[in-house]
Coordinates of C-alpha atoms in Angstrom, one line a residue:
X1 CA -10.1 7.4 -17.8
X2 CA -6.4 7.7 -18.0
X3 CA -4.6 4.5 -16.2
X4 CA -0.8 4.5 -14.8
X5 CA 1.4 3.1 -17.6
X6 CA 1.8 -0.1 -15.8
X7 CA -1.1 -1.1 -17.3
X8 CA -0.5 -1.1 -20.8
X9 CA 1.3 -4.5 -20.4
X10 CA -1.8 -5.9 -18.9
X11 CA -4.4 -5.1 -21.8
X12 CA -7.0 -7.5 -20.6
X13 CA -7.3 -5.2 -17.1
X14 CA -7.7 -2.2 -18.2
X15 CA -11.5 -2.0 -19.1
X16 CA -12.0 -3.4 -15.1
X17 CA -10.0 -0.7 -14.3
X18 CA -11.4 1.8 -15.4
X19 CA -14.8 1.0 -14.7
X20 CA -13.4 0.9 -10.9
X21 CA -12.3 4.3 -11.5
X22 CA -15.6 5.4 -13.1
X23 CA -17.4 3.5 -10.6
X24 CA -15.5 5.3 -7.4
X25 CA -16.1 8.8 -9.4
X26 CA -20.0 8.4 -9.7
X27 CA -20.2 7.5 -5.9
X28 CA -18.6 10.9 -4.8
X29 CA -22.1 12.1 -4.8
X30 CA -21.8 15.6 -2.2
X31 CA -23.0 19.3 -2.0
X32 CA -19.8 20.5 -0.5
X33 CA -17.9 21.1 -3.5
X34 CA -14.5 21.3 -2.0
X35 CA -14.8 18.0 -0.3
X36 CA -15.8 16.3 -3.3
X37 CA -12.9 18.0 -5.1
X38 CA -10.8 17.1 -3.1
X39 CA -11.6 13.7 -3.4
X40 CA -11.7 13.5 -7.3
X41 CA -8.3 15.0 -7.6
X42 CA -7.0 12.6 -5.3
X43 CA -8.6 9.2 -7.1
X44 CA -7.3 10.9 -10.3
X45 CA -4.1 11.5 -9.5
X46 CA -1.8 8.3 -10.7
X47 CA -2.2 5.8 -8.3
X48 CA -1.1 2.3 -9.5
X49 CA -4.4 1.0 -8.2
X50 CA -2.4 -2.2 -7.5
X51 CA -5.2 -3.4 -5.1
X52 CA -8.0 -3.5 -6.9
X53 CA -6.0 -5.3 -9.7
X54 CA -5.3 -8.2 -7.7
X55 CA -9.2 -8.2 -6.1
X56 CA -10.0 -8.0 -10.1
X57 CA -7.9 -11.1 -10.8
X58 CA -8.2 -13.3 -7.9
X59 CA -12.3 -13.2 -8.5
X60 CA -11.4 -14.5 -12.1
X61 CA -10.9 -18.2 -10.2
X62 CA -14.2 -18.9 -8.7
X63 CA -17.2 -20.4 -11.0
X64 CA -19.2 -17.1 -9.9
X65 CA -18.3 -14.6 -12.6
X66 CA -20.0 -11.8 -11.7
X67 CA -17.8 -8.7 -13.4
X68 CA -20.0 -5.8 -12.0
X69 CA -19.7 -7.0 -8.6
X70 CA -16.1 -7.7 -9.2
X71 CA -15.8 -4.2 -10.1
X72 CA -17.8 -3.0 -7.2
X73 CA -16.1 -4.3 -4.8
X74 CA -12.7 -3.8 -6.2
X75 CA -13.8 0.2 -6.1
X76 CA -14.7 -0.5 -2.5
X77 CA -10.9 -1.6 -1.5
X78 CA -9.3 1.0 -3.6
X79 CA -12.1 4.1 -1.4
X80 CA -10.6 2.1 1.6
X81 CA -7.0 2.8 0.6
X82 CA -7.3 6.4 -0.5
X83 CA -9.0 7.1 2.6
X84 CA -6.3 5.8 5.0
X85 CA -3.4 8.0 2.6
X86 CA -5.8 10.8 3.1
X87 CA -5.4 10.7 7.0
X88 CA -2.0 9.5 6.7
X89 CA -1.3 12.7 4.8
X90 CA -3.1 14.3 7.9
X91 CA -1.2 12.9 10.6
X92 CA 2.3 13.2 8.6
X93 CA 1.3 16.7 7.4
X94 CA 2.5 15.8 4.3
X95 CA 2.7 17.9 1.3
X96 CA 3.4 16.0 -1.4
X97 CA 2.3 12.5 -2.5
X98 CA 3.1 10.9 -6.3
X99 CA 4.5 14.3 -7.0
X100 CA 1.5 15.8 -6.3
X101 CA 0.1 18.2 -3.6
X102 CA -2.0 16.2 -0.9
X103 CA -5.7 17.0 -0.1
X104 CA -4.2 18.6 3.1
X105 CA -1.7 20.5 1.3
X106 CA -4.1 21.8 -1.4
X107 CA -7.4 22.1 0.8
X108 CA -6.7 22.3 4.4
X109 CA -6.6 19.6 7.3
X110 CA -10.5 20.2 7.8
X111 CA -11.4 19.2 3.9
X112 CA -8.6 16.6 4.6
X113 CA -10.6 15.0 7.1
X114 CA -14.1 15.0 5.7
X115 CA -12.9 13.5 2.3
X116 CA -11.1 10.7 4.7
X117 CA -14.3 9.8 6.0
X118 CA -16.5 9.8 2.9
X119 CA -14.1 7.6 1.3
X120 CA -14.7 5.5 4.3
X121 CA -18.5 5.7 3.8
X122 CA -18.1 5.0 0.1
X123 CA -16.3 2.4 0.8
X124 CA -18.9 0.1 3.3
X125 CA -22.0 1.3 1.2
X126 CA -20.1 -0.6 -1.9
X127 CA -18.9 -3.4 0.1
X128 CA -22.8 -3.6 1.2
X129 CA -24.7 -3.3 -2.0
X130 CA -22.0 -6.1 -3.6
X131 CA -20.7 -8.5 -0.7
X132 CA -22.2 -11.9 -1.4
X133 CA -22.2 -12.9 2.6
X134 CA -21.5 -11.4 6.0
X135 CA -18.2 -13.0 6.1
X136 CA -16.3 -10.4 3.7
X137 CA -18.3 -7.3 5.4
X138 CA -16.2 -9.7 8.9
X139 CA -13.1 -9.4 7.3
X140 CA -13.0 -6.1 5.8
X141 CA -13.9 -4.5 9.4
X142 CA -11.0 -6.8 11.0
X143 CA -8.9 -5.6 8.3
X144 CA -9.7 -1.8 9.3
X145 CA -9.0 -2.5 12.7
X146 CA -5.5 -4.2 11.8
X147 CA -4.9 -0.9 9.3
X148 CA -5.7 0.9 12.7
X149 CA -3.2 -0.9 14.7
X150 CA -0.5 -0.8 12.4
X151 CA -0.7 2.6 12.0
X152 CA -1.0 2.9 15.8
X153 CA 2.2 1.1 16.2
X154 CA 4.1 3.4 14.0
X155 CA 2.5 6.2 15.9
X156 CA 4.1 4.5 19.4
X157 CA 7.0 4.1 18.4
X158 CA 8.0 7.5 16.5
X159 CA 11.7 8.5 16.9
X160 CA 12.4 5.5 19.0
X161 CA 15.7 3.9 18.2
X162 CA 15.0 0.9 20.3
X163 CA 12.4 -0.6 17.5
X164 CA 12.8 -4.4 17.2
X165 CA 13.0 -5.9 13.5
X166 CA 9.7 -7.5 14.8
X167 CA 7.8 -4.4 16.0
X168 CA 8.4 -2.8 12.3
X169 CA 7.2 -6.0 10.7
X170 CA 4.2 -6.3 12.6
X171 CA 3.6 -2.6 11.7
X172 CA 4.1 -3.2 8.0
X173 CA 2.1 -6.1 8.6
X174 CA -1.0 -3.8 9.0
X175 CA -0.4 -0.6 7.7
X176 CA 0.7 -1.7 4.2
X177 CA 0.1 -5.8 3.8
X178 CA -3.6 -6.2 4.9
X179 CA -5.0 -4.1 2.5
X180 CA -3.4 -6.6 -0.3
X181 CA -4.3 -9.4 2.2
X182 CA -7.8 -8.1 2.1
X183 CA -7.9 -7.7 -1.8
X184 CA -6.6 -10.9 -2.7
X185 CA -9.6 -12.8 0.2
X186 CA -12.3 -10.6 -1.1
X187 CA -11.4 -11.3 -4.4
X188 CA -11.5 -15.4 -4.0
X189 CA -14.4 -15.8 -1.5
X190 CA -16.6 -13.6 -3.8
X191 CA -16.1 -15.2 -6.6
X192 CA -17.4 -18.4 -5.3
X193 CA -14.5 -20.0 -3.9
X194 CA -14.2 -21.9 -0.7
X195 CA -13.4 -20.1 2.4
X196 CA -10.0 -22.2 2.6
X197 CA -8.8 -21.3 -1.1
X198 CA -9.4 -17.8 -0.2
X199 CA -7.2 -17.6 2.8
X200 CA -4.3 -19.1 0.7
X201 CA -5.1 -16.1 -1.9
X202 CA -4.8 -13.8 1.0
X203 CA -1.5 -15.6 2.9
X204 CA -0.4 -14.5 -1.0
X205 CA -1.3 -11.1 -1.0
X206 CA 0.1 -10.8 3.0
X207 CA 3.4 -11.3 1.5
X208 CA 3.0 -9.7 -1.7
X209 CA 2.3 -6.6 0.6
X210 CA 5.4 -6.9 3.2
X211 CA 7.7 -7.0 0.6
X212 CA 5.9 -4.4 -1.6
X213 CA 6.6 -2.2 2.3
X214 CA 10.1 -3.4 2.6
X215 CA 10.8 -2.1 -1.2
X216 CA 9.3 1.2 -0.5
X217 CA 11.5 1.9 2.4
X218 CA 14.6 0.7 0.1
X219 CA 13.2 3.4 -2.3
X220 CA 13.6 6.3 0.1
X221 CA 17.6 5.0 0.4
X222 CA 17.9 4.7 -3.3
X223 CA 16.1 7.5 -5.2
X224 CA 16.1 11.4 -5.1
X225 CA 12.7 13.4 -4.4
X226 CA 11.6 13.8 -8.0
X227 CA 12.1 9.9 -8.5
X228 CA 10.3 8.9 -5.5
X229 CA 7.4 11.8 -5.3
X230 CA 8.4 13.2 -2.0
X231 CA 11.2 14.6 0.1
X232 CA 13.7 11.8 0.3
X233 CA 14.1 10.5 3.8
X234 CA 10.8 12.6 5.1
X235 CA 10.1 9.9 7.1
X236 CA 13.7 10.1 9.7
X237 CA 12.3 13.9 10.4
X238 CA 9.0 12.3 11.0
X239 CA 10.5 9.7 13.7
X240 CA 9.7 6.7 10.9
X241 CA 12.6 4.6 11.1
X242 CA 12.3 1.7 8.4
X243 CA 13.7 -1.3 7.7
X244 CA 16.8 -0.5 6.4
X245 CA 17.7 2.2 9.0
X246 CA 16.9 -0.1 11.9
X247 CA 19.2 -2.8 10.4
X248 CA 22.0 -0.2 10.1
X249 CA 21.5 1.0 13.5
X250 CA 21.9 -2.6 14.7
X251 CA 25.4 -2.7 13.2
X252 CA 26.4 0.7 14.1
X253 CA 24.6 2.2 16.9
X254 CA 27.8 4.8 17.7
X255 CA 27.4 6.4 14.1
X256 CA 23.4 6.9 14.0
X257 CA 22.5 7.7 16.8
X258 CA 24.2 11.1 17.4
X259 CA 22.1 11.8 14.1
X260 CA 19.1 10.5 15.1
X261 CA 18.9 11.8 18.3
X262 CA 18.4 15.6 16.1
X263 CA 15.1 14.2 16.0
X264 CA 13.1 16.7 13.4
X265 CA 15.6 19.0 14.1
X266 CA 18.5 17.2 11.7
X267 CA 19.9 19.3 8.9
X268 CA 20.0 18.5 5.0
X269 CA 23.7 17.5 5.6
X270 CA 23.0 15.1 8.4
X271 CA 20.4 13.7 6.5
X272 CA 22.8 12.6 3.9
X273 CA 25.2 11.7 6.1
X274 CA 22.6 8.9 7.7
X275 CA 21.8 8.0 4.0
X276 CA 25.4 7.4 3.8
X277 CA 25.6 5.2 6.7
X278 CA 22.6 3.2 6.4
X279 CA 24.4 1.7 2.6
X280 CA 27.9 1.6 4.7
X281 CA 26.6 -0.5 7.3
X282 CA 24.5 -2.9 5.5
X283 CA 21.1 -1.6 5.6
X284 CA 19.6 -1.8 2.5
X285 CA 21.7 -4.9 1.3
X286 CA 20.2 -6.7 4.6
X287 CA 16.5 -5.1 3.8
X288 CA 16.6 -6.5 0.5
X289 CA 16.8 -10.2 1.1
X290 CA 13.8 -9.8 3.7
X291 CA 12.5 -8.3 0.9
X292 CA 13.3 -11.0 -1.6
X293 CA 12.4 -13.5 1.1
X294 CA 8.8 -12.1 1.1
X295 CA 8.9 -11.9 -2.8
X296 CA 9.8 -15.9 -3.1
X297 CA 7.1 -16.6 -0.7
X298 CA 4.2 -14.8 -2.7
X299 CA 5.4 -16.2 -6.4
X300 CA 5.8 -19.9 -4.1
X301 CA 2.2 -19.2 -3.2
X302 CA 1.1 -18.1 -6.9
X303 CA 2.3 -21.0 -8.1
X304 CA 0.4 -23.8 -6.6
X305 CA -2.7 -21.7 -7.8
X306 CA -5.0 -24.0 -10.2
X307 CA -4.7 -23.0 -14.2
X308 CA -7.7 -21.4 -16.0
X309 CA -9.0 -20.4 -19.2
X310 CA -7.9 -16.3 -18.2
X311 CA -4.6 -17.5 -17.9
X312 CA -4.9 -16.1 -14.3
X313 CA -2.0 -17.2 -12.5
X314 CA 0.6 -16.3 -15.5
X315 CA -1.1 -12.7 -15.1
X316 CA -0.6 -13.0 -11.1
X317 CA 3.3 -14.2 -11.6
X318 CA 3.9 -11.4 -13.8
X319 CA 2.2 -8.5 -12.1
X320 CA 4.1 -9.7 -8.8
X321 CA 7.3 -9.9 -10.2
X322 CA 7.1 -6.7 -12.2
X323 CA 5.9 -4.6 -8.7
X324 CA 8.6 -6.6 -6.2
X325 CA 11.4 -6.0 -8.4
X326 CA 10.4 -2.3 -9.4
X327 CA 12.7 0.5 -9.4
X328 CA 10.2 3.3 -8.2

């Protein structure tokens, strides 16, 4: 099972990973063979499968070290994850994702959907089967509903150009951040560690996940298509207006607007033209310290963790700094 070449700095993760791989192949168990193709191409098609990593190594602290249910439920966050790309792909009818074709591109919207779902049911029938207690089956439904709502509020607030700073960080806050949040909990409380440690582990992967966010959207400002695996700037056409966009329209309202008010109808050149501004007027060099601000408070956090025999928290400082400080 081929890994992304992250991990071949991280040798000691790579057999968990790809047993959570494996294990989220064997559970694609259907008769429609489109669906389930559908599926398999997308859990094989490169994702950095950042989340389970960090359920993997946050269950390495607590004195229950139970590896197959670590896997398990790592596999069950990562189902989650695909599953809301899938029907973001839907909703954004998107065509490519990591340089690929997405399920909707390739199959259809219908296929789209019904591999969405079974991901979803894969995901609860693991969580099931491995959760140690009705507390992380709690979380993981609250953590649905606040991937829900974040992707709700992006939804509300499409080609609006009166987004707050706040609104788009409470949006991140769910869309992207819970989901490391989430890993980072599960992780802990599974592994046998107080219900207290655990919600430190997931106030760490909270931020880990805004800033991971707030670098994407620099991304789209700082890399061509091939770079990036999609259309640069899809998301202005979209009505998606991210950090660094909202912080350049704050400085120069007079400039972007006119653009922005093309809505899906702006050109190639006006595209570029925005791209232009949003580096002239300070938006990425502003969206970068929120971003480095979120990065300080996740290696702060990793820090206080307790030493082990794994050399866990080392692991946890490196991983983080590598993926906050990445240039793709």
């Amino acid at each position: 099972m081929k890994l992304h070449p992250l991990w071949q700095d991280y040798p000691v993760l790579q057999p968990e990973l790809r047993q959570t791989l494996t294990l989220m192949e064997d559970s694609i168990k259907l008769k429609n063979k489109p669906v389930a193709t559908a599926i398999l191409s997308m859990i094989h098609s490169g994702g950095k499968l950042l989340r389970p990593a960090y359920q993997l190594l946050f269950s390495q602290f607590g004195p229950e070290q139970d590896r197959k249910k670590a896997v398990s439920l790592a596999a069950s966050i990562e189902m989650l994850h695909t599953a809301t790309l899938v029907h973001d792909d839907i909703v954004d009818e998107a065509d490519l994702r990591r340089g690929l074709q997405t399920i909707r591109s390739e199959f259809g919207n219908a296929v789209a959907v019904y591999a969405g779902d079974f991901l979803f049911v894969c995901c609860f029938k693991l969580m099931a089967d491995y959760a140690g207690s009705m507390r992380s089956l709690q979380i993981n439904s609250r953590s649905m509903e606040k991937i829900l709502n974040g992707e709700l509020g992006q939804m509300d607030t499409r080609y609006a150009t009166d987004v707050s700073i706040a609104e788009y960080l409470e949006n991140i806050s769910g869309k992207t951040a819970e989901l490391f949040s989430l890993s980072c909990f599960v992780g802990a409380l599974e592994s046998g560690t107080g219900e207290r440690f655990a919600k430190q582990c997931g106030d760490i992967g909270q931020n880990i996940g805004m800033a991971f966010q707030i670098i994407d959207d620099i991304l789209d400002y700082s890399k061509n298509a091939t770079e990036i695996g999609k259309p640069v700037l899809e998301d202005v056409r979209q009505g998606v207006y991210s950090l660094p966009l909202l912080l350049a329209l704050q400085k120069a309202p007079q400039k972007l607007l006119p653009l922005l008010e093309k809505k899906a109808e702006i050109t190639d050149t006006e595209v570029e033209q925005l791209y232009q501004y949003v580096h002239e007027y300070g938006g990425v060099a502003k969206a970068k310290a929120y971003a480095k601000d979120y990065t300080d408070k996740a290696l702060k956090g990793i820090h206080k963790l307790p030493e082990n025999d794994l050399n866990t928290k080392e692991t946890l400082l490196r991983l983080t700094q590598t993926i906050l400080e990445r240039n793709n």
